[in-house]
Amino acid sequence: MTQATDYIASIQATVEGRDPNQPEFQEAVGNFLHTITPVFEAHPEYIKANILGRLTEPERAVQFQVAWQDDQGHMQVNRGFRVQFNSAIGPYKGGLRFHPSVTLSIVKFLGFEQIFKNSLTGLPIGGGKGGADFDPKGKSDAEIMRFCQSFMIELQRHIGLDLDVPAGDIGVGGREIGYLYGMYKRLRGAERGILTGKGLSYGGSLVRPEATGYGLIYYTEAMLKENGQTLAGKTVVVSGAGNVATYAIQKAQEYGAKVITASDSNGYVVDETGIDVATLREIKEVKRGRMRDYAAAVPTATYYEGSVWDADLKYDVALPCATQNEIDAAQAKRLAAAGVIAVAEGANMPSTPEAIAEYAAAGLFYGPAKAANAGGVAVSALEMSQDSRRMSDSFAVVDGQLKAIMENLFAESVAAAKEYGVAGDYMAGANIAGFTKVASAMLAQGW
Ligand code: NDP
Ligand code: 2IT
């Protein structure tokens, strides 16, 4: 045992002891800690400053009641959260998730990941996350609006242009951001940069809806190119059918890949001729329908119940874009056996630690979420910049910036892995590159 390994083990023990009932948070911290030892061997000053002790405890975490009236006139009550994790390099930045599974553990895992993801973008944003255990499924527009308004009545006291800037995540898209912003404006005035992912006519940025999915493909192409491959001609399996999945499918097809699946929490469709993005968008974004409806509308598609990661398919690239821990060890083994050469994560922490170990054992190229899905928050930061300038950049300008950011953060991850003796490990590289920037900013600002 070295001083560095002792220190890292003590941090893991502290987190486990302090929050034994937060499994997702512990998982995210564990994934991070087990790659970071070489940095602490090279920088003992980080141990003295207890950088990890400070990084694994949120700077601030609020929980609040969200009471709202349903269409039958009954008052419903949900639990809202905002976790402001680390502000060393800028105001807290990160999405809001509305899903019945949301707990403090989920919000903390997402907020912790966001610190390093945001650092990797090279833009001045700290890490935060929020949400509520509200289930948007089956709710009317009016119910969604009243929920968002009630959520913002409390959230507004915790956010600010230079303090904390939320955006979307699962269950929070353009419609919800619009309702949230409308209520913020009534309470505090028209501060456009207070939320990102807004509509174009009131301060949004071109490319923000597409950004996470497009960014994932820019990252995946960079990772394949590093290894003498390209997406062109590859068969791709995507999970999810939401914001990230939809635009990942679209961009992968533009790059000449064939994407044969999309999924929701009930089941998945397989279409060997390639997913039709226009139909997918119509069903998901306009009709707010299910994958079952997609199969009914597209004759070449077949619908199956269950997880796409249990499907018996032959493909080259896996892009999980639904939710955390959607791929376990057995499913990771299955995809390696199916001939997959690369996994890149559009969702946050979609692979269990055991699945990640299987990728390594099979020699897959693995692009971890905090790098591969950083495109969304990167364009959010570009939206903040446009709002400050009171200007809108063109699609081509923002898309070009997004592509450059993704290629750069991949290159930085490769370089960091090499520098710290773990060449080819893109997960370790992303953790190290994201972390060292935050750690040096923390030291520079005193303690
Ligand atoms: P959406 O709400 O637009 O879509 C979520 C998709 O994932 C839906 O198809 C949904 O199916 C499926 N899904 C959600 N929960 C589960 C579950 N428990 N089991 C199986 N499927 C599930 O969300 P996004 O596309 O925005 O987010 C997807 C992932 O990408 C999340 O992990 C998010 O954190 C991450 N991400 C999002 C970014 C963004 O900018 N939006 C940025 C970076 C990462 P169903 O309709 O049945 O619930
Ligand atoms: O996980 C994520 O990076 C997001 N949901 C996007 C956050 C943002 O602030 O755009």
Short mmCIF file of C-alpha atoms and ligand atoms in Angstrom, two decimals:
data_model
loop_
_atom_site.label_atom_id
_atom_site.label_comp_id
_atom_site.label_asym_id
_atom_site.label_seq_id
_atom_site.Cartn_x
_atom_site.Cartn_y
_atom_site.Cartn_z
CA MET A 1 0.00 0.00 0.00
CA THR A 2 1.27 3.43 -0.89
CA GLN A 3 0.18 6.69 0.67
CA ALA A 4 -2.01 7.30 -2.41
CA THR A 5 -3.80 3.95 -2.27
CA ASP A 6 -4.35 4.33 1.50
CA TYR A 7 -5.80 7.78 0.97
CA ILE A 8 -8.13 6.66 -1.81
CA ALA A 9 -9.30 3.64 0.21
CA SER A 10 -10.05 5.94 3.16
CA ILE A 11 -12.20 8.18 0.92
CA GLN A 12 -14.16 5.18 -0.37
CA ALA A 13 -14.70 4.01 3.22
CA THR A 14 -15.88 7.47 4.28
CA VAL A 15 -18.39 7.66 1.43
CA GLU A 16 -19.69 4.15 2.15
CA GLY A 17 -19.94 4.87 5.87
CA ARG A 18 -21.61 8.23 5.46
CA ASP A 19 -24.14 7.29 2.78
CA PRO A 20 -24.73 3.53 3.02
CA ASN A 21 -28.16 3.98 1.44
CA GLN A 22 -26.92 5.72 -1.71
CA PRO A 23 -25.86 2.87 -4.05
CA GLU A 24 -25.75 4.87 -7.29
CA PHE A 25 -23.65 7.60 -5.69
CA GLN A 26 -21.25 5.02 -4.26
CA GLU A 27 -21.01 3.34 -7.66
CA ALA A 28 -20.11 6.59 -9.42
CA VAL A 29 -17.51 7.46 -6.78
CA GLY A 30 -16.10 3.91 -6.89
CA ASN A 31 -15.75 3.98 -10.70
CA PHE A 32 -13.88 7.24 -10.42
CA LEU A 33 -11.62 6.38 -7.47
CA HIS A 34 -10.33 3.15 -8.91
CA THR A 35 -8.76 4.97 -11.87
CA ILE A 36 -7.28 7.96 -10.10
CA THR A 37 -4.40 6.49 -8.05
CA PRO A 38 -1.61 7.49 -10.49
CA VAL A 39 -2.53 11.17 -10.08
CA PHE A 40 -2.16 10.97 -6.30
CA GLU A 41 1.17 9.18 -6.60
CA ALA A 42 2.41 12.08 -8.74
CA HIS A 43 0.72 14.83 -6.66
CA PRO A 44 0.98 14.19 -2.91
CA GLU A 45 -0.08 17.81 -2.37
CA TYR A 46 -3.60 16.75 -3.39
CA ILE A 47 -3.66 14.36 -0.43
CA LYS A 48 -2.65 17.08 2.03
CA ALA A 49 -5.37 19.36 0.64
CA ASN A 50 -7.83 16.44 0.92
CA ILE A 51 -9.13 17.20 -2.58
CA LEU A 52 -11.11 13.95 -2.73
CA GLY A 53 -12.77 14.52 0.65
CA ARG A 54 -13.98 17.85 -0.65
CA LEU A 55 -15.00 16.50 -4.07
CA THR A 56 -17.11 13.63 -2.71
CA GLU A 57 -19.24 15.83 -0.46
CA PRO A 58 -21.56 18.28 -2.28
CA GLU A 59 -20.93 21.93 -1.48
CA ARG A 60 -24.70 22.27 -1.01
CA ALA A 61 -27.72 19.92 -1.38
CA VAL A 62 -31.32 21.01 -1.06
CA GLN A 63 -34.47 18.92 -0.91
CA PHE A 64 -37.88 20.52 -1.16
CA GLN A 65 -41.59 19.79 -1.44
CA VAL A 66 -43.30 20.22 -4.81
CA ALA A 67 -47.07 20.38 -4.35
CA TRP A 68 -49.17 20.67 -7.50
CA GLN A 69 -52.78 20.27 -8.54
CA ASP A 70 -53.77 17.44 -10.92
CA ASP A 71 -56.54 17.69 -13.51
CA GLN A 72 -59.05 16.20 -11.07
CA GLY A 73 -58.36 19.04 -8.64
CA HIS A 74 -56.40 16.90 -6.14
CA MET A 75 -53.16 18.16 -4.62
CA GLN A 76 -50.22 15.88 -5.34
CA VAL A 77 -46.87 16.05 -3.55
CA ASN A 78 -43.45 15.20 -4.98
CA ARG A 79 -39.89 15.54 -3.74
CA GLY A 80 -37.56 17.98 -5.49
CA PHE A 81 -33.74 18.19 -5.29
CA ARG A 82 -30.86 20.38 -6.34
CA VAL A 83 -27.32 19.26 -5.56
CA GLN A 84 -24.56 21.84 -6.06
CA PHE A 85 -21.53 19.62 -6.12
CA ASN A 86 -18.46 21.64 -6.98
CA SER A 87 -17.89 25.22 -8.18
CA ALA A 88 -14.09 25.28 -8.54
CA ILE A 89 -14.14 26.14 -12.25
CA GLY A 90 -17.48 27.93 -12.64
CA PRO A 91 -21.13 28.14 -11.61
CA TYR A 92 -22.83 24.84 -10.91
CA LYS A 93 -24.21 23.43 -14.17
CA GLY A 94 -26.24 20.33 -14.87
CA GLY A 95 -29.65 19.02 -15.78
CA LEU A 96 -32.93 18.35 -14.01
CA ARG A 97 -34.39 14.84 -14.17
CA PHE A 98 -38.11 14.13 -13.69
CA HIS A 99 -38.56 10.38 -13.21
CA PRO A 100 -40.19 8.28 -10.45
CA SER A 101 -36.81 6.67 -9.67
CA VAL A 102 -35.18 9.99 -8.66
CA THR A 103 -33.66 9.98 -5.16
CA LEU A 104 -30.86 11.92 -3.48
CA SER A 105 -28.53 9.04 -4.45
CA ILE A 106 -29.41 9.40 -8.16
CA VAL A 107 -29.02 13.18 -8.11
CA LYS A 108 -25.68 12.91 -6.28
CA PHE A 109 -24.29 10.33 -8.72
CA LEU A 110 -25.27 12.56 -11.63
CA GLY A 111 -23.90 15.70 -9.93
CA PHE A 112 -20.59 13.98 -9.12
CA GLU A 113 -20.14 12.83 -12.74
CA GLN A 114 -21.06 16.30 -13.95
CA ILE A 115 -18.04 17.89 -12.19
CA PHE A 116 -15.55 16.02 -14.38
CA LYS A 117 -17.68 16.05 -17.53
CA ASN A 118 -18.01 19.81 -17.35
CA SER A 119 -14.30 20.18 -16.72
CA LEU A 120 -13.55 18.06 -19.80
CA THR A 121 -15.54 20.44 -22.03
CA GLY A 122 -12.91 23.11 -21.34
CA LEU A 123 -15.68 25.61 -20.57
CA PRO A 124 -16.07 27.47 -17.26
CA ILE A 125 -18.76 25.40 -15.56
CA GLY A 126 -18.89 23.62 -12.20
CA GLY A 127 -20.95 20.51 -11.47
CA GLY A 128 -24.54 20.20 -10.23
CA LYS A 129 -27.75 18.26 -10.84
CA GLY A 130 -31.36 18.24 -9.73
CA GLY A 131 -34.76 16.78 -10.32
CA ALA A 132 -37.86 15.28 -8.81
CA ASP A 133 -39.49 11.88 -8.32
CA PHE A 134 -42.33 13.11 -10.55
CA ASP A 135 -43.52 10.79 -13.35
CA PRO A 136 -44.38 12.79 -16.49
CA LYS A 137 -45.86 9.71 -18.21
CA GLY A 138 -49.57 10.01 -18.81
CA LYS A 139 -49.75 13.58 -17.48
CA SER A 140 -51.56 16.28 -19.44
CA ASP A 141 -49.73 19.37 -20.68
CA ALA A 142 -51.55 21.39 -18.01
CA GLU A 143 -50.36 19.03 -15.26
CA ILE A 144 -46.78 19.21 -16.54
CA MET A 145 -47.04 23.00 -16.56
CA ARG A 146 -48.39 23.23 -13.01
CA PHE A 147 -45.72 20.82 -11.79
CA CYS A 148 -42.92 22.82 -13.45
CA GLN A 149 -44.30 26.09 -12.07
CA SER A 150 -44.45 24.73 -8.54
CA PHE A 151 -40.95 23.25 -8.89
CA MET A 152 -39.55 26.62 -9.99
CA ILE A 153 -41.27 28.57 -7.19
CA GLU A 154 -38.84 26.81 -4.84
CA LEU A 155 -35.86 26.24 -7.17
CA GLN A 156 -35.55 29.95 -8.05
CA ARG A 157 -34.18 30.79 -4.61
CA HIS A 158 -31.24 28.43 -5.15
CA ILE A 159 -30.09 29.26 -8.69
CA GLY A 160 -28.48 32.27 -10.40
CA LEU A 161 -26.60 33.33 -13.54
CA ASP A 162 -23.25 33.09 -11.76
CA LEU A 163 -24.40 30.57 -9.17
CA ASP A 164 -26.22 27.62 -10.75
CA VAL A 165 -27.74 27.11 -14.21
CA PRO A 166 -30.00 24.04 -14.68
CA ALA A 167 -31.06 22.36 -17.95
CA GLY A 168 -32.83 19.17 -19.05
CA ASP A 169 -32.24 15.46 -18.53
CA ILE A 170 -34.62 12.45 -18.51
CA GLY A 171 -38.21 13.71 -18.54
CA VAL A 172 -37.16 17.35 -18.96
CA GLY A 173 -37.02 18.62 -22.55
CA GLY A 174 -37.96 21.80 -24.38
CA ARG A 175 -41.56 21.82 -23.13
CA GLU A 176 -40.56 21.59 -19.46
CA ILE A 177 -37.70 24.11 -19.76
CA GLY A 178 -40.21 26.55 -21.32
CA TYR A 179 -42.63 26.22 -18.37
CA LEU A 180 -39.78 26.44 -15.85
CA TYR A 181 -38.34 29.55 -17.52
CA GLY A 182 -41.77 31.19 -17.76
CA MET A 183 -42.26 30.90 -14.02
CA TYR A 184 -38.71 32.04 -13.26
CA LYS A 185 -39.33 35.15 -15.35
CA ARG A 186 -42.52 35.99 -13.46
CA LEU A 187 -40.70 35.67 -10.16
CA ARG A 188 -37.30 37.18 -10.89
CA GLY A 189 -37.35 38.82 -14.33
CA ALA A 190 -36.05 37.90 -17.76
CA GLU A 191 -32.58 36.51 -17.06
CA ARG A 192 -32.16 34.42 -20.18
CA GLY A 193 -29.05 32.58 -19.08
CA ILE A 194 -30.73 31.14 -15.97
CA LEU A 195 -31.67 27.90 -17.76
CA THR A 196 -30.34 26.24 -20.90
CA GLY A 197 -32.21 24.19 -23.47
CA LYS A 198 -34.68 27.04 -24.00
CA GLY A 199 -36.71 27.54 -27.17
CA LEU A 200 -34.97 29.46 -29.95
CA SER A 201 -37.35 32.45 -29.77
CA TYR A 202 -36.54 33.17 -26.10
CA GLY A 203 -32.81 32.69 -25.74
CA GLY A 204 -32.12 29.09 -26.72
CA SER A 205 -29.20 27.95 -28.84
CA LEU A 206 -29.27 26.18 -32.17
CA VAL A 207 -27.90 22.62 -31.86
CA ARG A 208 -28.77 22.27 -28.14
CA PRO A 209 -31.54 19.70 -28.84
CA GLU A 210 -29.15 17.69 -31.04
CA ALA A 211 -26.01 18.29 -28.99
CA THR A 212 -25.73 15.22 -26.77
CA GLY A 213 -26.52 12.76 -29.55
CA TYR A 214 -24.37 14.51 -32.15
CA GLY A 215 -21.55 14.89 -29.63
CA LEU A 216 -21.72 11.18 -28.84
CA ILE A 217 -21.19 10.38 -32.50
CA TYR A 218 -18.34 12.91 -32.88
CA TYR A 219 -16.71 11.26 -29.87
CA THR A 220 -17.34 7.72 -31.15
CA GLU A 221 -15.89 8.55 -34.56
CA ALA A 222 -12.79 10.04 -32.89
CA MET A 223 -12.37 6.91 -30.75
CA LEU A 224 -12.77 4.61 -33.77
CA LYS A 225 -10.36 6.69 -35.86
CA GLU A 226 -7.74 6.50 -33.10
CA ASN A 227 -7.94 2.74 -33.65
CA GLY A 228 -7.93 2.76 -37.42
CA GLN A 229 -11.71 2.36 -37.81
CA THR A 230 -14.70 4.51 -38.74
CA LEU A 231 -18.47 4.43 -38.25
CA ALA A 232 -19.11 4.16 -41.98
CA GLY A 233 -20.53 0.74 -42.81
CA LYS A 234 -20.90 -0.32 -39.16
CA THR A 235 -24.07 -1.79 -37.66
CA VAL A 236 -25.06 0.06 -34.48
CA VAL A 237 -27.39 -0.77 -31.60
CA VAL A 238 -28.85 2.21 -29.70
CA SER A 239 -30.95 1.98 -26.54
CA GLY A 240 -33.45 4.67 -25.59
CA ALA A 241 -35.70 6.70 -27.83
CA GLY A 242 -35.46 10.08 -26.15
CA ASN A 243 -33.45 13.20 -26.80
CA VAL A 244 -30.00 11.59 -26.73
CA ALA A 245 -30.90 8.42 -28.64
CA THR A 246 -32.81 10.22 -31.42
CA TYR A 247 -30.01 12.54 -32.45
CA ALA A 248 -27.33 9.89 -31.97
CA ILE A 249 -29.23 7.72 -34.45
CA GLN A 250 -29.57 10.60 -36.90
CA LYS A 251 -25.88 11.55 -36.82
CA ALA A 252 -24.67 7.92 -36.92
CA GLN A 253 -26.71 7.45 -40.10
CA GLU A 254 -25.18 10.61 -41.57
CA TYR A 255 -21.78 9.02 -40.89
CA GLY A 256 -22.80 5.98 -42.93
CA ALA A 257 -23.65 3.59 -40.10
CA LYS A 258 -26.80 1.46 -39.98
CA VAL A 259 -28.68 1.83 -36.68
CA ILE A 260 -30.99 -1.14 -36.22
CA THR A 261 -32.66 -0.52 -32.83
CA ALA A 262 -34.32 1.99 -30.52
CA SER A 263 -35.98 1.24 -27.17
CA ASP A 264 -38.04 2.47 -24.25
CA SER A 265 -38.53 1.08 -20.75
CA ASN A 266 -41.05 -1.49 -22.03
CA GLY A 267 -39.32 -2.88 -25.10
CA TYR A 268 -37.35 -2.31 -28.28
CA VAL A 269 -37.73 -2.33 -32.03
CA VAL A 270 -35.38 -3.97 -34.49
CA ASP A 271 -35.31 -2.73 -38.07
CA GLU A 272 -32.53 -4.27 -40.14
CA THR A 273 -33.10 -1.62 -42.82
CA GLY A 274 -32.27 1.14 -40.32
CA ILE A 275 -34.38 3.22 -37.90
CA ASP A 276 -36.46 5.93 -39.56
CA VAL A 277 -35.64 9.06 -37.53
CA ALA A 278 -38.51 11.16 -38.91
CA THR A 279 -41.07 8.56 -37.77
CA LEU A 280 -39.30 8.12 -34.42
CA ARG A 281 -39.44 11.87 -33.78
CA GLU A 282 -43.08 12.08 -34.79
CA ILE A 283 -44.02 9.28 -32.39
CA LYS A 284 -41.81 10.34 -29.46
CA GLU A 285 -41.67 14.14 -29.66
CA VAL A 286 -45.07 14.97 -31.15
CA LYS A 287 -47.38 12.13 -30.11
CA ARG A 288 -45.41 11.20 -26.95
CA GLY A 289 -46.04 7.55 -27.91
CA ARG A 290 -44.18 4.27 -27.31
CA MET A 291 -41.85 2.03 -29.32
CA ARG A 292 -44.79 -0.31 -29.82
CA ASP A 293 -46.43 2.51 -31.83
CA TYR A 294 -43.25 2.87 -33.92
CA ALA A 295 -43.39 -0.82 -34.92
CA ALA A 296 -47.06 -0.41 -35.84
CA ALA A 297 -46.15 2.52 -38.11
CA VAL A 298 -43.05 1.03 -39.81
CA PRO A 299 -43.59 -2.27 -41.68
CA THR A 300 -39.90 -3.31 -41.59
CA ALA A 301 -39.70 -2.95 -37.78
CA THR A 302 -40.51 -5.63 -35.21
CA TYR A 303 -41.30 -4.90 -31.55
CA TYR A 304 -40.05 -7.04 -28.66
CA GLU A 305 -40.70 -6.70 -24.92
CA GLY A 306 -37.66 -6.46 -22.63
CA SER A 307 -34.14 -5.05 -22.84
CA VAL A 308 -32.39 -4.54 -26.18
CA TRP A 309 -29.18 -5.74 -24.47
CA ASP A 310 -30.74 -9.22 -24.23
CA ALA A 311 -31.53 -9.32 -27.96
CA ASP A 312 -29.86 -11.81 -30.22
CA LEU A 313 -28.27 -9.43 -32.77
CA LYS A 314 -25.03 -9.12 -34.72
CA TYR A 315 -23.54 -5.62 -34.58
CA ASP A 316 -20.33 -3.60 -34.25
CA VAL A 317 -21.01 -0.61 -32.01
CA ALA A 318 -23.19 -0.28 -28.87
CA LEU A 319 -24.52 3.13 -27.83
CA PRO A 320 -26.50 2.93 -24.58
CA CYS A 321 -28.64 6.11 -24.43
CA ALA A 322 -31.40 5.30 -21.92
CA THR A 323 -30.45 5.20 -18.24
CA GLN A 324 -28.05 4.12 -15.47
CA ASN A 325 -27.04 0.47 -15.04
CA GLU A 326 -28.92 -0.67 -18.15
CA ILE A 327 -26.05 -3.05 -19.11
CA ASP A 328 -24.92 -5.66 -16.57
CA ALA A 329 -22.05 -8.15 -16.79
CA ALA A 330 -24.04 -10.85 -18.60
CA GLN A 331 -25.29 -8.34 -21.17
CA ALA A 332 -21.76 -6.95 -21.62
CA LYS A 333 -20.52 -10.50 -22.30
CA ARG A 334 -23.35 -10.99 -24.76
CA LEU A 335 -22.52 -7.87 -26.75
CA ALA A 336 -18.83 -8.73 -26.86
CA ALA A 337 -19.77 -12.18 -28.17
CA ALA A 338 -22.02 -10.53 -30.78
CA GLY A 339 -18.94 -8.96 -32.35
CA VAL A 340 -19.09 -5.47 -30.85
CA ILE A 341 -15.80 -3.56 -31.03
CA ALA A 342 -16.82 -0.31 -29.30
CA VAL A 343 -19.17 0.92 -26.59
CA ALA A 344 -19.77 4.65 -26.15
CA GLU A 345 -22.14 5.93 -23.49
CA GLY A 346 -24.82 8.50 -24.30
CA ALA A 347 -26.61 7.83 -21.01
CA ASN A 348 -25.01 8.57 -17.64
CA MET A 349 -23.42 5.47 -16.03
CA PRO A 350 -25.34 2.99 -18.23
CA SER A 351 -22.81 0.20 -17.59
CA THR A 352 -22.44 -1.48 -14.20
CA PRO A 353 -18.86 -1.76 -12.84
CA GLU A 354 -18.97 -5.47 -13.70
CA ALA A 355 -20.02 -4.64 -17.30
CA ILE A 356 -17.09 -2.21 -17.60
CA ALA A 357 -14.76 -4.99 -16.45
CA GLU A 358 -16.20 -7.23 -19.19
CA TYR A 359 -15.51 -4.57 -21.84
CA ALA A 360 -11.90 -4.43 -20.68
CA ALA A 361 -11.59 -8.22 -20.63
CA ALA A 362 -12.91 -8.39 -24.21
CA GLY A 363 -10.61 -5.57 -25.37
CA LEU A 364 -13.46 -3.28 -26.50
CA PHE A 365 -12.91 0.42 -27.10
CA TYR A 366 -14.90 1.99 -24.28
CA GLY A 367 -15.98 5.64 -24.24
CA PRO A 368 -17.25 6.51 -20.74
CA ALA A 369 -20.30 8.72 -20.25
CA LYS A 370 -18.57 11.71 -18.72
CA ALA A 371 -16.59 12.13 -21.93
CA ALA A 372 -18.84 10.64 -24.60
CA ASN A 373 -22.02 12.51 -23.59
CA ALA A 374 -20.41 15.86 -22.71
CA GLY A 375 -21.77 17.45 -25.90
CA GLY A 376 -25.09 18.40 -24.30
CA VAL A 377 -23.64 20.38 -21.46
CA ALA A 378 -20.98 21.83 -23.76
CA VAL A 379 -23.64 23.41 -25.97
CA SER A 380 -25.49 24.49 -22.82
CA ALA A 381 -22.39 26.48 -21.90
CA LEU A 382 -22.33 27.92 -25.43
CA GLU A 383 -25.99 28.89 -24.93
CA MET A 384 -25.02 30.73 -21.71
CA SER A 385 -22.36 32.58 -23.66
CA GLN A 386 -24.82 33.56 -26.41
CA ASP A 387 -27.31 34.76 -23.78
CA SER A 388 -24.61 36.93 -22.15
CA ARG A 389 -23.71 38.46 -25.51
CA ARG A 390 -27.42 38.81 -26.46
CA MET A 391 -26.53 37.18 -29.78
CA SER A 392 -27.39 33.90 -31.51
CA ASP A 393 -24.73 31.89 -33.28
CA SER A 394 -25.57 30.00 -36.47
CA PHE A 395 -26.13 26.24 -36.61
CA ALA A 396 -22.84 25.75 -38.44
CA VAL A 397 -20.86 27.76 -35.88
CA VAL A 398 -22.31 25.96 -32.83
CA ASP A 399 -22.06 22.52 -34.48
CA GLY A 400 -18.44 23.26 -35.39
CA GLN A 401 -17.68 24.27 -31.80
CA LEU A 402 -19.37 21.10 -30.51
CA LYS A 403 -17.35 18.87 -32.83
CA ALA A 404 -14.10 20.59 -31.87
CA ILE A 405 -14.91 20.23 -28.15
CA MET A 406 -15.65 16.50 -28.49
CA GLU A 407 -12.51 15.80 -30.53
CA ASN A 408 -10.45 17.83 -28.11
CA LEU A 409 -11.75 16.13 -24.99
CA PHE A 410 -11.13 12.73 -26.56
CA ALA A 411 -7.56 13.78 -27.41
CA GLU A 412 -7.06 15.11 -23.86
CA SER A 413 -8.29 11.80 -22.42
CA VAL A 414 -5.87 9.88 -24.64
CA ALA A 415 -3.00 12.15 -23.60
CA ALA A 416 -3.83 11.98 -19.88
CA ALA A 417 -4.02 8.18 -19.98
CA LYS A 418 -0.62 8.07 -21.67
CA GLU A 419 0.95 10.56 -19.25
CA TYR A 420 -0.19 8.56 -16.20
CA GLY A 421 0.83 5.15 -17.54
CA VAL A 422 -2.58 3.76 -18.54
CA ALA A 423 -2.44 4.35 -22.31
CA GLY A 424 -5.56 3.21 -24.20
CA ASP A 425 -7.80 3.37 -21.10
CA TYR A 426 -10.23 6.11 -22.15
CA MET A 427 -12.17 5.89 -18.89
CA ALA A 428 -9.08 6.48 -16.76
CA GLY A 429 -7.96 9.17 -19.20
CA ALA A 430 -11.28 11.04 -18.95
CA ASN A 431 -11.31 10.81 -15.17
CA ILE A 432 -7.73 12.03 -14.90
CA ALA A 433 -8.07 14.85 -17.44
CA GLY A 434 -11.34 16.06 -15.89
CA PHE A 435 -10.02 15.74 -12.36
CA THR A 436 -6.63 17.42 -12.67
CA LYS A 437 -8.19 20.66 -13.94
CA VAL A 438 -10.62 20.78 -11.02
CA ALA A 439 -7.99 19.84 -8.44
CA SER A 440 -5.53 22.49 -9.57
CA ALA A 441 -8.32 25.11 -9.59
CA MET A 442 -9.23 24.13 -6.02
CA LEU A 443 -5.62 24.41 -4.85
CA ALA A 444 -5.11 27.75 -6.62
CA GLN A 445 -8.13 29.22 -4.83
CA GLY A 446 -6.89 28.30 -1.37
CA TRP A 447 -8.17 26.01 1.32
P1 NDP B 1 -35.44 11.37 -22.42
O1 NDP B 1 -36.39 11.55 -21.30
O2 NDP B 1 -35.56 12.19 -23.63
O3 NDP B 1 -35.44 9.85 -22.89
C1 NDP B 1 -35.13 8.83 -22.00
C2 NDP B 1 -35.19 7.51 -22.75
O4 NDP B 1 -34.63 6.49 -21.92
C3 NDP B 1 -36.60 7.08 -23.04
O5 NDP B 1 -36.60 6.32 -24.21
C4 NDP B 1 -36.95 6.24 -21.82
O6 NDP B 1 -37.98 5.32 -22.03
C5 NDP B 1 -35.65 5.55 -21.57
N1 NDP B 1 -35.57 5.23 -20.14
C6 NDP B 1 -35.61 6.10 -19.10
N2 NDP B 1 -35.56 5.46 -17.93
C7 NDP B 1 -35.50 4.15 -18.24
C8 NDP B 1 -35.42 2.99 -17.46
N3 NDP B 1 -35.43 3.04 -16.11
N4 NDP B 1 -35.33 1.80 -18.13
C9 NDP B 1 -35.31 1.76 -19.50
N5 NDP B 1 -35.39 2.85 -20.28
C10 NDP B 1 -35.49 4.02 -19.66
O7 NDP B 1 -34.00 11.53 -21.75
P2 NDP B 1 -32.60 11.85 -22.45
O8 NDP B 1 -32.53 11.25 -23.79
O9 NDP B 1 -32.34 13.28 -22.27
O10 NDP B 1 -31.60 11.09 -21.46
C11 NDP B 1 -31.16 9.75 -21.69
C12 NDP B 1 -29.86 9.53 -20.94
O11 NDP B 1 -28.88 10.47 -21.41
C13 NDP B 1 -29.92 9.75 -19.43
O12 NDP B 1 -29.01 8.87 -18.79
C14 NDP B 1 -29.41 11.18 -19.27
O13 NDP B 1 -28.88 11.40 -17.99
C15 NDP B 1 -28.33 11.20 -20.33
N6 NDP B 1 -27.90 12.50 -20.80
C16 NDP B 1 -28.79 13.43 -21.27
C17 NDP B 1 -28.35 14.65 -21.74
C18 NDP B 1 -29.26 15.64 -22.34
O14 NDP B 1 -28.76 16.67 -22.81
N7 NDP B 1 -30.56 15.42 -22.40
C19 NDP B 1 -26.92 15.01 -21.68
C20 NDP B 1 -26.06 13.94 -21.24
C21 NDP B 1 -26.55 12.76 -20.80
P3 NDP B 1 -39.42 5.56 -21.35
O15 NDP B 1 -40.09 6.57 -22.23
O16 NDP B 1 -40.08 4.24 -21.35
O17 NDP B 1 -39.17 6.08 -19.98
O1 2IT B 2 -26.10 14.87 -18.07
C1 2IT B 2 -25.96 15.97 -18.66
O2 2IT B 2 -24.84 16.38 -18.99
C2 2IT B 2 -27.15 16.75 -18.98
N1 2IT B 2 -28.25 16.31 -18.70
C3 2IT B 2 -27.02 18.10 -19.64
C4 2IT B 2 -26.74 19.16 -18.62
C5 2IT B 2 -26.79 20.58 -19.12
O3 2IT B 2 -26.60 21.48 -18.27
O4 2IT B 2 -26.98 20.82 -20.31
#
